[in-house]
XYZ file of C-alpha atoms in Angstrom:
144
model
C 1.012 88.269 116.479
C 3.928 90.617 117.218
C 3.038 90.979 120.888
C 3.757 87.245 121.401
C 7.319 87.333 119.998
C 10.090 87.371 122.620
C 12.100 90.556 122.803
C 15.698 90.339 121.596
C 18.382 90.005 124.278
C 20.096 93.218 125.347
C 23.403 93.983 123.627
C 26.532 92.885 125.503
C 28.288 95.571 127.526
C 31.185 97.296 125.789
C 34.622 95.840 126.527
C 36.665 97.655 129.162
C 39.263 100.089 127.840
C 42.727 98.573 127.351
C 45.059 98.735 130.328
C 47.722 101.361 129.899
C 50.632 102.097 132.220
C 48.833 105.248 133.410
C 45.545 103.481 134.151
C 47.436 100.638 135.838
C 48.887 103.096 138.324
C 45.374 104.079 139.400
C 44.564 100.702 140.926
C 44.658 99.968 144.661
C 48.290 98.824 144.740
C 49.861 101.863 143.149
C 47.874 104.985 143.869
C 47.090 107.527 141.192
C 50.635 108.613 140.379
C 54.061 107.036 140.220
C 56.571 109.087 142.177
C 60.011 109.314 140.565
C 63.002 110.603 142.493
C 66.730 110.846 141.925
C 69.125 110.554 144.871
C 72.414 109.143 146.059
C 71.951 105.447 146.791
C 73.607 103.308 149.437
C 74.908 99.750 149.208
C 72.341 97.943 151.387
C 68.929 96.435 150.587
C 67.108 97.203 147.343
C 69.613 99.928 146.538
C 72.453 97.402 146.490
C 74.387 97.928 143.280
C 71.386 99.094 141.257
C 71.231 102.076 138.903
C 67.542 102.412 139.825
C 64.960 100.487 141.849
C 61.331 100.471 143.009
C 60.244 101.292 146.534
C 56.929 100.150 147.961
C 54.335 100.804 149.298
C 53.280 102.861 147.499
C 55.225 101.970 144.389
C 57.814 104.675 143.659
C 60.766 104.714 141.268
C 64.206 105.817 142.490
C 67.107 106.666 140.160
C 70.545 106.366 141.767
C 72.381 109.575 140.878
C 75.722 108.160 142.010
C 75.490 105.128 139.673
C 74.046 106.482 136.430
C 76.479 107.344 133.670
C 75.629 109.862 130.973
C 72.857 108.510 128.733
C 71.790 105.675 131.082
C 68.807 107.369 132.732
C 66.381 106.520 129.902
C 67.244 102.804 129.984
C 67.078 102.737 133.794
C 63.665 104.452 133.740
C 62.344 102.109 131.054
C 63.653 99.067 132.972
C 61.982 100.095 136.244
C 58.741 101.127 134.503
C 58.435 97.545 133.202
C 58.628 96.351 136.818
C 56.102 98.994 137.924
C 53.740 97.837 135.176
C 54.184 94.198 136.241
C 53.337 95.081 139.845
C 50.482 97.502 139.166
C 48.773 96.233 136.017
C 49.641 92.543 135.911
C 49.540 92.257 139.717
C 52.665 90.116 139.781
C 54.375 89.525 143.107
C 58.005 90.354 142.382
C 59.078 89.112 145.800
C 58.655 85.600 144.371
C 61.392 84.042 142.230
C 59.577 83.158 138.988
C 57.556 86.379 138.589
C 60.742 88.359 139.280
C 62.703 86.355 136.705
C 60.029 86.902 134.040
C 59.868 90.602 134.883
C 63.662 90.924 134.604
C 63.581 89.256 131.172
C 60.907 91.695 129.973
C 62.744 94.672 131.487
C 66.054 93.684 129.859
C 64.307 93.127 126.518
C 62.723 96.601 126.618
C 65.674 98.563 127.991
C 69.304 97.437 128.028
C 68.873 94.982 125.144
C 66.112 96.619 123.097
C 66.021 96.260 119.326
C 67.613 99.025 117.344
C 70.326 99.883 119.847
C 73.809 100.460 118.530
C 75.013 97.234 120.166
C 72.340 94.907 118.744
C 70.915 96.316 115.499
C 71.239 93.207 113.336
C 71.948 89.989 115.167
C 69.106 88.503 117.228
C 71.449 85.975 118.852
C 73.457 88.759 120.510
C 70.240 90.423 121.691
C 68.922 87.187 123.210
C 72.287 86.611 124.885
C 72.150 90.139 126.297
C 68.646 89.524 127.666
C 69.667 86.261 129.357
C 72.844 87.759 130.851
C 71.131 90.950 132.067
C 68.167 89.101 133.628
C 70.463 86.546 135.292
C 72.659 89.288 136.760
C 69.592 91.156 138.056
C 68.223 88.090 139.854
C 71.537 86.890 141.288
C 71.458 86.658 145.074
C 73.803 89.216 146.584
C 75.268 88.950 150.096
C 73.786 91.466 152.540
């Protein structure tokens, strides 16, 4: 009797779309757009000695015009976008030591020490050394 057979379970819902940097910026911590500005930076606070940094809230990326040499803007942007992704998509608290250290390692790996650069095209040891050195320098406590 077909009317006595249980109905099949409903199909599972489709998986959510993958998180992209653009969709990550649309969550509650980052607003719908990432503001990017370029200005002369001072020597205090987040600006310190940085070529670029993130401001918050809301998350905004600042390039330091007085510290960027020719050809460095792309690496500085890529480096800070890794941090923006960590804050917005991965919801990491970069005011804490370990999340900041991990974020600096990822940022160095994807920007200053990325594969295929003129400095590190063949030897992985040099690239790993670059990543460690860059991340350590970025997390070093500076006097205020």
